[in-house]
Amino acid sequence: MVGIVEVSPRDGLQNERALLETGAKIELIERAVSAGARRIEAVSFVHPKLVPAMADAEAVMEGLHRADGVSYIGLVLNRRGYDRAVQAGVDEVNVVVPASDGFAEANQNSTTEALTEVAEEVLAEAAGRDLFASLTIATSFGCPFDGEVDPDRVVEVARRGAAAGAKEIAIADTIGVGVPTQVRTLLDGVRSVAPDALMRAHFHNTRNTGFANAVVALEWGVDWLDSSAGGIGGCPFAPAATGNIATEDLVYLLDRMGHPTGLDLDALLPIAGFLSDQLGYTVPALLPRAGTFPS
């Protein structure tokens, strides 16, 4: 069974104009849990001036009613963020390194090499603490500043991350430019240098290729797919980046293909309405509009 990591509370909300109250974020997370989500990227520990939507990360974690069997993930970019995440009591950390220097510069005023070194330190620290840690390689499929990204850059970051202690490697199509052939190439490359790591994929549907990419990743044998309730999301540092693949639409697709996810569509569908009310517009997910089939 392929697993789904629900990322709407973090990647979904971070690029929205409307800033949700802490209580609304907690409700979103708890609605996802009630629908069957068992891994949730709940918060990120980043500079509040750069990503105001995530300024209340500690308050969100403190206010959650932690459910048994659910892993609450905190995204971190550096040692400062990691220390905050540990203090807040996350179950996992997700460390992000861009594969392109242009994105590293725009996002963190740094380089891929420097951020890989930071990630190695954080991943080793997490391994020493026995805290599950993922490495997400952003702009794996293309960069809004540098253009095409050499797959060898992605594979090298993965190799170093796995050697430092990452238990999971995620390839991320941050700006939604990827196509299925790239999915296979990148997953094969990462597997060759990180044979023991879990494999995860993160797709945006900016150019309507996200679900095709998810199917190819599934057929390849990926362990986890990221998705966002309502199809919301994007990156504040990536021009024209739009939403993640929608959790509702992905679950419908996988269910119809005979791949159970453990998520309940009847419980998922109302989340889109909740998000639409909170954000002030109709969210992009299509299944809440069209309905399931058979009805």
PDB file of C-alpha atoms in Angstrom:
ATOM      1  CA  MET A   1       0.000   0.000   0.000  1.00  0.00           C
ATOM      2  CA  VAL A   2       1.351   3.422  -0.941  1.00  0.00           C
ATOM      3  CA  GLY A   3       1.210   5.961   1.848  1.00  0.00           C
ATOM      4  CA  ILE A   4       0.111   9.581   1.549  1.00  0.00           C
ATOM      5  CA  VAL A   5       1.762  12.393   3.472  1.00  0.00           C
ATOM      6  CA  GLU A   6      -0.743  15.206   3.999  1.00  0.00           C
ATOM      7  CA  VAL A   7       1.059  18.500   3.465  1.00  0.00           C
ATOM      8  CA  SER A   8      -1.787  21.041   3.404  1.00  0.00           C
ATOM      9  CA  PRO A   9      -1.042  22.450   6.868  1.00  0.00           C
ATOM     10  CA  ARG A  10       2.495  23.354   5.800  1.00  0.00           C
ATOM     11  CA  ASP A  11       3.127  23.437   2.056  1.00  0.00           C
ATOM     12  CA  GLY A  12      -0.537  24.087   1.450  1.00  0.00           C
ATOM     13  CA  LEU A  13      -0.854  27.152   3.642  1.00  0.00           C
ATOM     14  CA  GLN A  14       2.587  28.712   3.354  1.00  0.00           C
ATOM     15  CA  ASN A  15       1.895  30.447   0.047  1.00  0.00           C
ATOM     16  CA  GLU A  16      -1.663  31.591   0.735  1.00  0.00           C
ATOM     17  CA  ARG A  17      -2.533  35.270   1.067  1.00  0.00           C
ATOM     18  CA  ALA A  18      -4.932  34.576   3.909  1.00  0.00           C
ATOM     19  CA  LEU A  19      -3.191  33.814   7.190  1.00  0.00           C
ATOM     20  CA  LEU A  20      -5.181  31.254   9.116  1.00  0.00           C
ATOM     21  CA  GLU A  21      -5.602  31.521  12.857  1.00  0.00           C
ATOM     22  CA  THR A  22      -3.789  28.900  14.917  1.00  0.00           C
ATOM     23  CA  GLY A  23      -7.075  27.257  15.818  1.00  0.00           C
ATOM     24  CA  ALA A  24      -8.046  26.875  12.156  1.00  0.00           C
ATOM     25  CA  LYS A  25      -4.709  25.225  11.393  1.00  0.00           C
ATOM     26  CA  ILE A  26      -5.232  22.799  14.247  1.00  0.00           C
ATOM     27  CA  GLU A  27      -8.731  22.037  12.957  1.00  0.00           C
ATOM     28  CA  LEU A  28      -7.333  21.357   9.479  1.00  0.00           C
ATOM     29  CA  ILE A  29      -4.819  18.899  10.892  1.00  0.00           C
ATOM     30  CA  GLU A  30      -7.413  17.164  13.037  1.00  0.00           C
ATOM     31  CA  ARG A  31      -9.827  16.896  10.111  1.00  0.00           C
ATOM     32  CA  ALA A  32      -7.064  15.197   8.112  1.00  0.00           C
ATOM     33  CA  VAL A  33      -6.399  12.797  10.970  1.00  0.00           C
ATOM     34  CA  SER A  34     -10.120  11.975  11.175  1.00  0.00           C
ATOM     35  CA  ALA A  35     -10.030  11.185   7.447  1.00  0.00           C
ATOM     36  CA  GLY A  36      -7.258   8.652   8.004  1.00  0.00           C
ATOM     37  CA  ALA A  37      -4.043  10.632   7.503  1.00  0.00           C
ATOM     38  CA  ARG A  38      -1.217   9.055   9.471  1.00  0.00           C
ATOM     39  CA  ARG A  39       1.694  11.253   8.419  1.00  0.00           C
ATOM     40  CA  ILE A  40       1.056  14.988   8.379  1.00  0.00           C
ATOM     41  CA  GLU A  41       3.482  17.780   7.608  1.00  0.00           C
ATOM     42  CA  ALA A  42       1.995  19.991  10.289  1.00  0.00           C
ATOM     43  CA  VAL A  43       4.354  22.960  10.518  1.00  0.00           C
ATOM     44  CA  SER A  44       7.659  24.412   9.403  1.00  0.00           C
ATOM     45  CA  PHE A  45      10.229  26.053  11.616  1.00  0.00           C
ATOM     46  CA  VAL A  46      11.424  28.889   9.424  1.00  0.00           C
ATOM     47  CA  HIS A  47      11.950  32.616   9.904  1.00  0.00           C
ATOM     48  CA  PRO A  48       8.518  34.158  10.571  1.00  0.00           C
ATOM     49  CA  LYS A  49       9.321  37.298   8.574  1.00  0.00           C
ATOM     50  CA  LEU A  50      10.063  35.218   5.490  1.00  0.00           C
ATOM     51  CA  VAL A  51       7.090  32.844   5.829  1.00  0.00           C
ATOM     52  CA  PRO A  52       4.498  34.571   8.045  1.00  0.00           C
ATOM     53  CA  ALA A  53       2.004  31.744   7.592  1.00  0.00           C
ATOM     54  CA  MET A  54       4.251  29.490   9.665  1.00  0.00           C
ATOM     55  CA  ALA A  55       5.023  31.962  12.450  1.00  0.00           C
ATOM     56  CA  ASP A  56       2.909  30.063  14.987  1.00  0.00           C
ATOM     57  CA  ALA A  57       4.516  26.640  14.513  1.00  0.00           C
ATOM     58  CA  GLU A  58       5.125  26.088  18.222  1.00  0.00           C
ATOM     59  CA  ALA A  59       1.578  27.141  19.107  1.00  0.00           C
ATOM     60  CA  VAL A  60       0.132  24.730  16.542  1.00  0.00           C
ATOM     61  CA  MET A  61       2.147  21.824  17.917  1.00  0.00           C
ATOM     62  CA  GLU A  62       1.227  22.725  21.485  1.00  0.00           C
ATOM     63  CA  GLY A  63      -2.475  22.967  20.678  1.00  0.00           C
ATOM     64  CA  LEU A  64      -2.805  19.672  18.824  1.00  0.00           C
ATOM     65  CA  HIS A  65      -4.644  16.752  20.341  1.00  0.00           C
ATOM     66  CA  ARG A  66      -2.029  14.195  19.370  1.00  0.00           C
ATOM     67  CA  ALA A  67      -3.633  11.044  18.003  1.00  0.00           C
ATOM     68  CA  ASP A  68      -2.109   7.610  18.508  1.00  0.00           C
ATOM     69  CA  GLY A  69      -0.443   6.230  15.401  1.00  0.00           C
ATOM     70  CA  VAL A  70      -0.112   9.636  13.739  1.00  0.00           C
ATOM     71  CA  SER A  71       3.281  11.162  12.958  1.00  0.00           C
ATOM     72  CA  TYR A  72       3.441  14.959  13.006  1.00  0.00           C
ATOM     73  CA  ILE A  73       6.235  16.290  10.804  1.00  0.00           C
ATOM     74  CA  GLY A  74       8.096  19.580  11.089  1.00  0.00           C
ATOM     75  CA  LEU A  75       9.992  21.003   8.123  1.00  0.00           C
ATOM     76  CA  VAL A  76      13.373  22.548   8.892  1.00  0.00           C
ATOM     77  CA  LEU A  77      15.992  24.343   6.820  1.00  0.00           C
ATOM     78  CA  ASN A  78      18.852  24.631   9.290  1.00  0.00           C
ATOM     79  CA  ARG A  79      20.093  23.797  12.780  1.00  0.00           C
ATOM     80  CA  ARG A  80      18.074  26.610  14.347  1.00  0.00           C
ATOM     81  CA  GLY A  81      14.878  25.230  12.836  1.00  0.00           C
ATOM     82  CA  TYR A  82      15.825  21.711  13.881  1.00  0.00           C
ATOM     83  CA  ASP A  83      16.332  22.774  17.501  1.00  0.00           C
ATOM     84  CA  ARG A  84      12.919  24.470  17.502  1.00  0.00           C
ATOM     85  CA  ALA A  85      11.309  21.366  16.011  1.00  0.00           C
ATOM     86  CA  VAL A  86      12.805  19.084  18.638  1.00  0.00           C
ATOM     87  CA  GLN A  87      11.718  21.401  21.428  1.00  0.00           C
ATOM     88  CA  ALA A  88       8.196  21.535  19.973  1.00  0.00           C
ATOM     89  CA  GLY A  89       7.983  17.741  20.076  1.00  0.00           C
ATOM     90  CA  VAL A  90       7.614  16.764  16.421  1.00  0.00           C
ATOM     91  CA  ASP A  91       7.663  13.071  15.548  1.00  0.00           C
ATOM     92  CA  GLU A  92       9.743  13.610  12.411  1.00  0.00           C
ATOM     93  CA  VAL A  93      11.815  16.308  10.787  1.00  0.00           C
ATOM     94  CA  ASN A  94      11.911  16.982   7.069  1.00  0.00           C
ATOM     95  CA  VAL A  95      15.131  18.706   5.994  1.00  0.00           C
ATOM     96  CA  VAL A  96      15.020  20.522   2.645  1.00  0.00           C
ATOM     97  CA  VAL A  97      17.920  21.130   0.265  1.00  0.00           C
ATOM     98  CA  PRO A  98      17.416  22.683  -3.189  1.00  0.00           C
ATOM     99  CA  ALA A  99      19.203  20.919  -6.031  1.00  0.00           C
ATOM    100  CA  SER A 100      19.789  24.252  -7.793  1.00  0.00           C
ATOM    101  CA  ASP A 101      21.955  27.143  -6.686  1.00  0.00           C
ATOM    102  CA  GLY A 102      19.533  29.717  -8.056  1.00  0.00           C
ATOM    103  CA  PHE A 103      16.742  28.502  -5.795  1.00  0.00           C
ATOM    104  CA  ALA A 104      19.128  28.147  -2.846  1.00  0.00           C
ATOM    105  CA  GLU A 105      20.119  31.776  -3.322  1.00  0.00           C
ATOM    106  CA  ALA A 106      16.534  33.037  -3.617  1.00  0.00           C
ATOM    107  CA  ASN A 107      15.238  30.877  -0.786  1.00  0.00           C
ATOM    108  CA  GLN A 108      18.075  30.990   1.735  1.00  0.00           C
ATOM    109  CA  ASN A 109      20.797  33.247   0.332  1.00  0.00           C
ATOM    110  CA  SER A 110      23.048  30.225   0.029  1.00  0.00           C
ATOM    111  CA  THR A 111      24.190  27.447  -2.319  1.00  0.00           C
ATOM    112  CA  THR A 112      23.310  23.794  -2.771  1.00  0.00           C
ATOM    113  CA  GLU A 113      26.727  22.790  -1.441  1.00  0.00           C
ATOM    114  CA  ALA A 114      26.443  24.900   1.694  1.00  0.00           C
ATOM    115  CA  LEU A 115      22.880  23.767   2.405  1.00  0.00           C
ATOM    116  CA  THR A 116      23.838  20.138   1.862  1.00  0.00           C
ATOM    117  CA  GLU A 117      26.495  20.552   4.529  1.00  0.00           C
ATOM    118  CA  VAL A 118      23.884  22.019   6.884  1.00  0.00           C
ATOM    119  CA  ALA A 119      21.541  19.134   6.128  1.00  0.00           C
ATOM    120  CA  GLU A 120      24.264  16.589   6.814  1.00  0.00           C
ATOM    121  CA  GLU A 121      24.752  18.059  10.282  1.00  0.00           C
ATOM    122  CA  VAL A 122      21.027  18.092  11.038  1.00  0.00           C
ATOM    123  CA  LEU A 123      20.459  14.577   9.702  1.00  0.00           C
ATOM    124  CA  ALA A 124      23.344  13.201  11.734  1.00  0.00           C
ATOM    125  CA  GLU A 125      22.014  14.930  14.855  1.00  0.00           C
ATOM    126  CA  ALA A 126      18.549  13.473  14.265  1.00  0.00           C
ATOM    127  CA  ALA A 127      19.981  10.005  13.729  1.00  0.00           C
ATOM    128  CA  GLY A 128      21.886  10.283  16.996  1.00  0.00           C
ATOM    129  CA  ARG A 129      18.649  11.197  18.741  1.00  0.00           C
ATOM    130  CA  ASP A 130      16.763   8.368  16.972  1.00  0.00           C
ATOM    131  CA  LEU A 131      14.407  10.959  15.467  1.00  0.00           C
ATOM    132  CA  PHE A 132      13.061   9.958  12.059  1.00  0.00           C
ATOM    133  CA  ALA A 133      14.428  12.363   9.451  1.00  0.00           C
ATOM    134  CA  SER A 134      13.618  12.828   5.785  1.00  0.00           C
ATOM    135  CA  LEU A 135      15.615  14.713   3.195  1.00  0.00           C
ATOM    136  CA  THR A 136      13.552  16.507   0.566  1.00  0.00           C
ATOM    137  CA  ILE A 137      15.459  17.635  -2.503  1.00  0.00           C
ATOM    138  CA  ALA A 138      13.669  20.711  -3.821  1.00  0.00           C
ATOM    139  CA  THR A 139      13.755  21.750  -7.485  1.00  0.00           C
ATOM    140  CA  SER A 140      14.666  18.196  -8.434  1.00  0.00           C
ATOM    141  CA  PHE A 141      12.826  18.534 -11.752  1.00  0.00           C
ATOM    142  CA  GLY A 142      13.634  22.114 -12.667  1.00  0.00           C
ATOM    143  CA  CYS A 143      14.392  25.535 -11.218  1.00  0.00           C
ATOM    144  CA  PRO A 144      12.611  28.857 -11.832  1.00  0.00           C
ATOM    145  CA  PHE A 145      15.972  30.618 -11.892  1.00  0.00           C
ATOM    146  CA  ASP A 146      18.477  28.118 -13.311  1.00  0.00           C
ATOM    147  CA  GLY A 147      16.180  26.218 -15.660  1.00  0.00           C
ATOM    148  CA  GLU A 148      16.970  22.544 -16.184  1.00  0.00           C
ATOM    149  CA  VAL A 149      18.542  20.729 -13.244  1.00  0.00           C
ATOM    150  CA  ASP A 150      21.090  17.987 -13.898  1.00  0.00           C
ATOM    151  CA  PRO A 151      19.809  14.730 -12.314  1.00  0.00           C
ATOM    152  CA  ASP A 152      23.344  14.080 -11.091  1.00  0.00           C
ATOM    153  CA  ARG A 153      22.984  17.051  -8.730  1.00  0.00           C
ATOM    154  CA  VAL A 154      19.868  15.494  -7.205  1.00  0.00           C
ATOM    155  CA  VAL A 155      21.524  12.093  -6.871  1.00  0.00           C
ATOM    156  CA  GLU A 156      24.596  13.559  -5.182  1.00  0.00           C
ATOM    157  CA  VAL A 157      22.524  15.416  -2.595  1.00  0.00           C
ATOM    158  CA  ALA A 158      20.611  12.183  -1.963  1.00  0.00           C
ATOM    159  CA  ARG A 159      23.830  10.204  -1.571  1.00  0.00           C
ATOM    160  CA  ARG A 160      25.207  12.597   1.004  1.00  0.00           C
ATOM    161  CA  GLY A 161      21.907  12.820   2.852  1.00  0.00           C
ATOM    162  CA  ALA A 162      21.562   9.064   3.114  1.00  0.00           C
ATOM    163  CA  ALA A 163      25.149   8.734   4.302  1.00  0.00           C
ATOM    164  CA  ALA A 164      24.445  11.334   6.992  1.00  0.00           C
ATOM    165  CA  GLY A 165      21.455   9.402   8.313  1.00  0.00           C
ATOM    166  CA  ALA A 166      18.324  10.289   6.319  1.00  0.00           C
ATOM    167  CA  LYS A 167      15.779   7.492   6.643  1.00  0.00           C
ATOM    168  CA  GLU A 168      13.768   8.761   3.686  1.00  0.00           C
ATOM    169  CA  ILE A 169      14.599  10.663   0.506  1.00  0.00           C
ATOM    170  CA  ALA A 170      11.976  12.751  -1.280  1.00  0.00           C
ATOM    171  CA  ILE A 171      12.284  14.165  -4.780  1.00  0.00           C
ATOM    172  CA  ALA A 172      10.255  17.362  -5.093  1.00  0.00           C
ATOM    173  CA  ASP A 173       8.887  19.040  -8.206  1.00  0.00           C
ATOM    174  CA  THR A 174       8.732  22.402  -6.479  1.00  0.00           C
ATOM    175  CA  ILE A 175       7.461  24.371  -9.473  1.00  0.00           C
ATOM    176  CA  GLY A 176       5.467  21.686 -11.277  1.00  0.00           C
ATOM    177  CA  VAL A 177       7.564  21.251 -14.411  1.00  0.00           C
ATOM    178  CA  GLY A 178       8.291  17.533 -14.150  1.00  0.00           C
ATOM    179  CA  VAL A 179       7.178  14.764 -16.504  1.00  0.00           C
ATOM    180  CA  PRO A 180       6.977  10.977 -16.027  1.00  0.00           C
ATOM    181  CA  THR A 181      10.294  10.173 -17.714  1.00  0.00           C
ATOM    182  CA  GLN A 182      12.060  12.397 -15.187  1.00  0.00           C
ATOM    183  CA  VAL A 183      10.310  10.619 -12.321  1.00  0.00           C
ATOM    184  CA  ARG A 184      11.771   7.269 -13.341  1.00  0.00           C
ATOM    185  CA  THR A 185      15.228   8.715 -13.972  1.00  0.00           C
ATOM    186  CA  LEU A 186      15.400  10.461 -10.610  1.00  0.00           C
ATOM    187  CA  LEU A 187      13.977   7.598  -8.571  1.00  0.00           C
ATOM    188  CA  ASP A 188      16.378   5.143 -10.218  1.00  0.00           C
ATOM    189  CA  GLY A 189      19.287   7.466  -9.536  1.00  0.00           C
ATOM    190  CA  VAL A 190      18.393   8.072  -5.906  1.00  0.00           C
ATOM    191  CA  ARG A 191      17.793   4.372  -5.279  1.00  0.00           C
ATOM    192  CA  SER A 192      21.265   3.588  -6.652  1.00  0.00           C
ATOM    193  CA  VAL A 193      22.923   5.711  -3.964  1.00  0.00           C
ATOM    194  CA  ALA A 194      20.409   5.299  -1.117  1.00  0.00           C
ATOM    195  CA  PRO A 195      19.267   1.669  -1.328  1.00  0.00           C
ATOM    196  CA  ASP A 196      18.065   1.494   2.274  1.00  0.00           C
ATOM    197  CA  ALA A 197      16.111   4.753   2.390  1.00  0.00           C
ATOM    198  CA  LEU A 198      12.362   4.995   1.983  1.00  0.00           C
ATOM    199  CA  MET A 199      11.393   6.750  -1.234  1.00  0.00           C
ATOM    200  CA  ARG A 200       8.927   9.621  -1.360  1.00  0.00           C
ATOM    201  CA  ALA A 201       7.766  11.980  -4.103  1.00  0.00           C
ATOM    202  CA  HIS A 202       6.283  15.484  -3.995  1.00  0.00           C
ATOM    203  CA  PHE A 203       4.455  16.826  -7.023  1.00  0.00           C
ATOM    204  CA  HIS A 204       2.762  20.092  -7.926  1.00  0.00           C
ATOM    205  CA  ASN A 205       0.118  20.239 -10.619  1.00  0.00           C
ATOM    206  CA  THR A 206       1.169  23.597 -12.059  1.00  0.00           C
ATOM    207  CA  ARG A 207       1.291  22.297 -15.644  1.00  0.00           C
ATOM    208  CA  ASN A 208      -1.214  19.471 -15.176  1.00  0.00           C
ATOM    209  CA  THR A 209       1.441  16.745 -15.000  1.00  0.00           C
ATOM    210  CA  GLY A 210       1.324  16.109 -11.247  1.00  0.00           C
ATOM    211  CA  PHE A 211      -1.050  13.157 -11.278  1.00  0.00           C
ATOM    212  CA  ALA A 212       0.684  11.470 -14.219  1.00  0.00           C
ATOM    213  CA  ASN A 213       3.918  11.795 -12.280  1.00  0.00           C
ATOM    214  CA  ALA A 214       2.275  10.321  -9.177  1.00  0.00           C
ATOM    215  CA  VAL A 215       1.072   7.277 -11.115  1.00  0.00           C
ATOM    216  CA  VAL A 216       4.538   6.670 -12.531  1.00  0.00           C
ATOM    217  CA  ALA A 217       6.047   7.001  -9.056  1.00  0.00           C
ATOM    218  CA  LEU A 218       3.475   4.522  -7.747  1.00  0.00           C
ATOM    219  CA  GLU A 219       4.247   2.029 -10.506  1.00  0.00           C
ATOM    220  CA  TRP A 220       7.971   2.482  -9.854  1.00  0.00           C
ATOM    221  CA  GLY A 221       7.395   1.478  -6.236  1.00  0.00           C
ATOM    222  CA  VAL A 222       7.649   4.708  -4.271  1.00  0.00           C
ATOM    223  CA  ASP A 223       6.739   4.304  -0.596  1.00  0.00           C
ATOM    224  CA  TRP A 224       5.025   7.667  -0.015  1.00  0.00           C
ATOM    225  CA  LEU A 225       3.394  10.423  -2.044  1.00  0.00           C
ATOM    226  CA  ASP A 226       2.827  13.956  -0.788  1.00  0.00           C
ATOM    227  CA  SER A 227      -0.475  15.686  -1.434  1.00  0.00           C
ATOM    228  CA  SER A 228      -2.497  18.584  -0.098  1.00  0.00           C
ATOM    229  CA  ALA A 229      -6.184  18.689   0.798  1.00  0.00           C
ATOM    230  CA  GLY A 230      -7.971  21.001  -1.587  1.00  0.00           C
ATOM    231  CA  GLY A 231      -4.960  21.101  -3.912  1.00  0.00           C
ATOM    232  CA  ILE A 232      -3.696  24.247  -2.204  1.00  0.00           C
ATOM    233  CA  GLY A 233      -0.092  25.277  -1.906  1.00  0.00           C
ATOM    234  CA  GLY A 234       2.972  26.603  -3.600  1.00  0.00           C
ATOM    235  CA  CYS A 235       6.279  28.133  -2.672  1.00  0.00           C
ATOM    236  CA  PRO A 236       6.789  31.797  -1.682  1.00  0.00           C
ATOM    237  CA  PHE A 237      10.204  31.764  -3.350  1.00  0.00           C
ATOM    238  CA  ALA A 238       9.134  30.196  -6.672  1.00  0.00           C
ATOM    239  CA  PRO A 239       7.412  32.543  -9.137  1.00  0.00           C
ATOM    240  CA  ALA A 240       4.071  31.194 -10.452  1.00  0.00           C
ATOM    241  CA  ALA A 241       4.264  28.052  -8.320  1.00  0.00           C
ATOM    242  CA  THR A 242       0.758  26.713  -7.788  1.00  0.00           C
ATOM    243  CA  GLY A 243      -0.833  24.005  -5.732  1.00  0.00           C
ATOM    244  CA  ASN A 244       0.167  20.523  -4.781  1.00  0.00           C
ATOM    245  CA  ILE A 245      -1.680  17.574  -6.222  1.00  0.00           C
ATOM    246  CA  ALA A 246      -4.968  17.401  -4.318  1.00  0.00           C
ATOM    247  CA  THR A 247      -5.324  14.677  -1.719  1.00  0.00           C
ATOM    248  CA  GLU A 248      -8.973  14.034  -2.618  1.00  0.00           C
ATOM    249  CA  ASP A 249      -8.211  13.654  -6.310  1.00  0.00           C
ATOM    250  CA  LEU A 250      -5.190  11.449  -5.611  1.00  0.00           C
ATOM    251  CA  VAL A 251      -7.088   9.144  -3.267  1.00  0.00           C
ATOM    252  CA  TYR A 252      -9.891   8.765  -5.828  1.00  0.00           C
ATOM    253  CA  LEU A 253      -7.344   7.944  -8.528  1.00  0.00           C
ATOM    254  CA  LEU A 254      -5.488   5.395  -6.410  1.00  0.00           C
ATOM    255  CA  ASP A 255      -8.667   3.802  -5.069  1.00  0.00           C
ATOM    256  CA  ARG A 256     -10.003   3.310  -8.601  1.00  0.00           C
ATOM    257  CA  MET A 257      -6.671   1.753  -9.591  1.00  0.00           C
ATOM    258  CA  GLY A 258      -6.938  -0.739  -6.745  1.00  0.00           C
ATOM    259  CA  HIS A 259      -4.344   0.848  -4.482  1.00  0.00           C
ATOM    260  CA  PRO A 260      -5.834   1.526  -1.038  1.00  0.00           C
ATOM    261  CA  THR A 261      -4.390   4.455   0.873  1.00  0.00           C
ATOM    262  CA  GLY A 262      -6.137   4.157   4.235  1.00  0.00           C
ATOM    263  CA  LEU A 263      -7.840   7.513   3.649  1.00  0.00           C
ATOM    264  CA  ASP A 264     -11.627   7.903   3.691  1.00  0.00           C
ATOM    265  CA  LEU A 265     -12.943   9.976   0.779  1.00  0.00           C
ATOM    266  CA  ASP A 266     -16.237  10.730   2.512  1.00  0.00           C
ATOM    267  CA  ALA A 267     -14.292  12.300   5.371  1.00  0.00           C
ATOM    268  CA  LEU A 268     -11.802  14.033   3.075  1.00  0.00           C
ATOM    269  CA  LEU A 269     -14.275  15.810   0.797  1.00  0.00           C
ATOM    270  CA  PRO A 270     -15.623  18.323   3.355  1.00  0.00           C
ATOM    271  CA  ILE A 271     -12.099  19.604   4.031  1.00  0.00           C
ATOM    272  CA  ALA A 272     -12.132  21.435   0.686  1.00  0.00           C
ATOM    273  CA  GLY A 273     -15.185  23.400   1.770  1.00  0.00           C
ATOM    274  CA  PHE A 274     -13.569  24.209   5.088  1.00  0.00           C
ATOM    275  CA  LEU A 275     -10.438  25.468   3.314  1.00  0.00           C
ATOM    276  CA  SER A 276     -12.452  27.457   0.790  1.00  0.00           C
ATOM    277  CA  ASP A 277     -14.252  29.222   3.622  1.00  0.00           C
ATOM    278  CA  GLN A 278     -11.008  29.926   5.451  1.00  0.00           C
ATOM    279  CA  LEU A 279      -9.072  31.115   2.410  1.00  0.00           C
ATOM    280  CA  GLY A 280     -11.829  33.062   0.708  1.00  0.00           C
ATOM    281  CA  TYR A 281     -11.888  31.268  -2.628  1.00  0.00           C
ATOM    282  CA  THR A 282     -12.846  27.886  -4.072  1.00  0.00           C
ATOM    283  CA  VAL A 283      -9.840  25.600  -3.737  1.00  0.00           C
ATOM    284  CA  PRO A 284      -8.541  23.816  -6.883  1.00  0.00           C
ATOM    285  CA  ALA A 285      -9.359  20.190  -6.025  1.00  0.00           C
ATOM    286  CA  LEU A 286     -11.768  18.745  -8.592  1.00  0.00           C
ATOM    287  CA  LEU A 287     -13.345  15.811  -6.781  1.00  0.00           C
ATOM    288  CA  PRO A 288     -15.239  17.985  -4.268  1.00  0.00           C
ATOM    289  CA  ARG A 289     -16.913  19.649  -7.269  1.00  0.00           C
ATOM    290  CA  ALA A 290     -17.566  16.597  -9.422  1.00  0.00           C
ATOM    291  CA  GLY A 291     -18.259  14.054  -6.693  1.00  0.00           C
ATOM    292  CA  THR A 292     -17.120  10.471  -6.425  1.00  0.00           C
ATOM    293  CA  PHE A 293     -17.967   7.683  -8.852  1.00  0.00           C
ATOM    294  CA  PRO A 294     -19.983   5.576  -8.394  1.00  0.00           C
ATOM    295  CA  SER A 295     -21.918   8.079  -6.310  1.00  0.00           C
TER     296      SER A 295
END
